Amino acid sequence: MKRCLPLVAAVLLSACSLMPHYERPAAPVAPTYPVNDATADGSGAPAVASDLPAADTAWRDFFPEPPLQNLIETALANNRDLRLAALRIDEARATYRIARADLLPHLDATLSGTRARTPAFATGTGAAVVGERFDAGLALPAFELDYLRRVRSLSAAALASYLATDEARQAAQIGLVAEVANAWFTERAYAAQLALAQRTYEARRRTFDLTRQRLDAGASSLLDVRSNETLMETARASALALARQRAQAANALTLLAGAPAPQQAGDAAGDTLPDDARLDAMSALPAGLPSALLARRPDIRAAEQRLRAANANIGAARAAFFPRIALTAAFGSASPAFSQLFDSGGDTWSFTPQLVLPLFDAGRNRANLDLAEVRRNSAVADYERTIQVAFREVADALAARTYLGDQVTAQRAIQEAQAERLRLLTLRFESGVASSLDVLDAQRELFSAEQQLVEARRLRATNAVDLYRALGGGLK
């Protein structure tokens, strides 16, 4: 056995890896984000990307509203998709531990006893013999000398797969935070629109009652009554539709949170969508540079780890073409009686080196190598596509941010102009200059402008959330 040790040492020292050298593919995107001519904040200054990464902003700082924070915390604790992602990490970790264990020899303790009867014709003595044998020892099952790093390549692939799974869980967490925030802003927008529709309905109902009274007194026409009734019922239909949409948005929040969403305490203005100052702060999130996405976004890091795993599997597939060297050894003691098992003179040992050289496998090894290379190429394409998708998400969010601030400003100007128009027409109507139809038309357009303003503010809030998520924020 001692004569074999120099040979084994020489083989181990000459070990080499057949795994291809890993090189990160170049990012297939432009070096900077596209900059639009419009401004991000309506101040006349162009939107400039900053080196400050969004991922450094914790979600509790980005979403200071206590109800929203409670929802996000509930979702992180109870969301089933996130829980499945965590379980996949445990699965990948166990798979890696199994692969890593093959790098070290396994040692088994054995204890066996045998009792056998040999018939008379086989003993040569004319009498049957009953024999006993007991064995105890340590055994080394077939341990592969990983001189071509085949086992190490498999272990490296398992490690990369585990890391990719962990990155995928982080990406799922970021996505969940953004989904909860967007769903919450959507529910709050429906709440604001519902409150507006209910107030409008009550006001129009009072106007309708007054018009009927004037009709009874001969001071109004049936056309005025029906026109006011149409407006009143339109507001009522809008309120019912918004109540349904708000209930469905609350159900979506419940699904995301994994638990019943807490009821909102009232629908006052401060308890709906963020105000303009808050929206300005959210939309002012610095964009950073495209290269920062490679380190900040977990989905990109997960794609790169999958690429590393595919690269490592090529090394294992290449090593399958070469001989494998395995060692099997055992050392122990044997005795015809259990009480004498460890007495001197009963020592046993065995050492069995084995060399396996693949000669004919019907093209299996070649096909496995081709499969590993195709999967590596697919992983490269997946990595590049993930970067392109991430780049587009940031670019889209930046483009929307550029215009949504001005859109909210313009929509607020429309709403204020419609409110003033209604006030003036009401004065003209009371003076007998304008008709009631003009007033009704102004009421209808004001209601539409108010609803559109709420929707524009919701779009601005969700755009800020989308940009925060696209830049890798929401993990802390």
PDB file of N, CA and C in Angstrom, residues 334 343-347:
ATOM      1  N   ALA A 334     -11.153 -10.267  11.707  1.00  0.00           N
ATOM      2  CA  ALA A 334     -12.063 -11.383  11.470  1.00  0.00           C
ATOM      3  C   ALA A 334     -11.768 -12.488  12.471  1.00  0.00           C
ATOM      4  N   ASP A 343      -9.071 -10.131  18.881  1.00  0.00           N
ATOM      5  CA  ASP A 343      -7.813 -10.713  19.326  1.00  0.00           C
ATOM      6  C   ASP A 343      -6.755 -10.515  18.260  1.00  0.00           C
ATOM      7  N   SER A 344      -5.513 -10.593  18.678  1.00  0.00           N
ATOM      8  CA  SER A 344      -4.407 -10.424  17.733  1.00  0.00           C
ATOM      9  C   SER A 344      -4.365 -11.590  16.759  1.00  0.00           C
ATOM     10  N   GLY A 345      -3.870 -11.313  15.594  1.00  0.00           N
ATOM     11  CA  GLY A 345      -3.747 -12.347  14.565  1.00  0.00           C
ATOM     12  C   GLY A 345      -4.920 -12.389  13.613  1.00  0.00           C
ATOM     13  N   GLY A 346      -5.976 -11.633  13.887  1.00  0.00           N
ATOM     14  CA  GLY A 346      -7.145 -11.679  13.010  1.00  0.00           C
ATOM     15  C   GLY A 346      -7.289 -10.439  12.134  1.00  0.00           C
ATOM     16  N   ASP A 347      -6.194  -9.670  11.990  1.00  0.00           N
ATOM     17  CA  ASP A 347      -6.281  -8.447  11.200  1.00  0.00           C
ATOM     18  C   ASP A 347      -6.509  -8.761   9.721  1.00  0.00           C
TER      19      ASP A 347
END
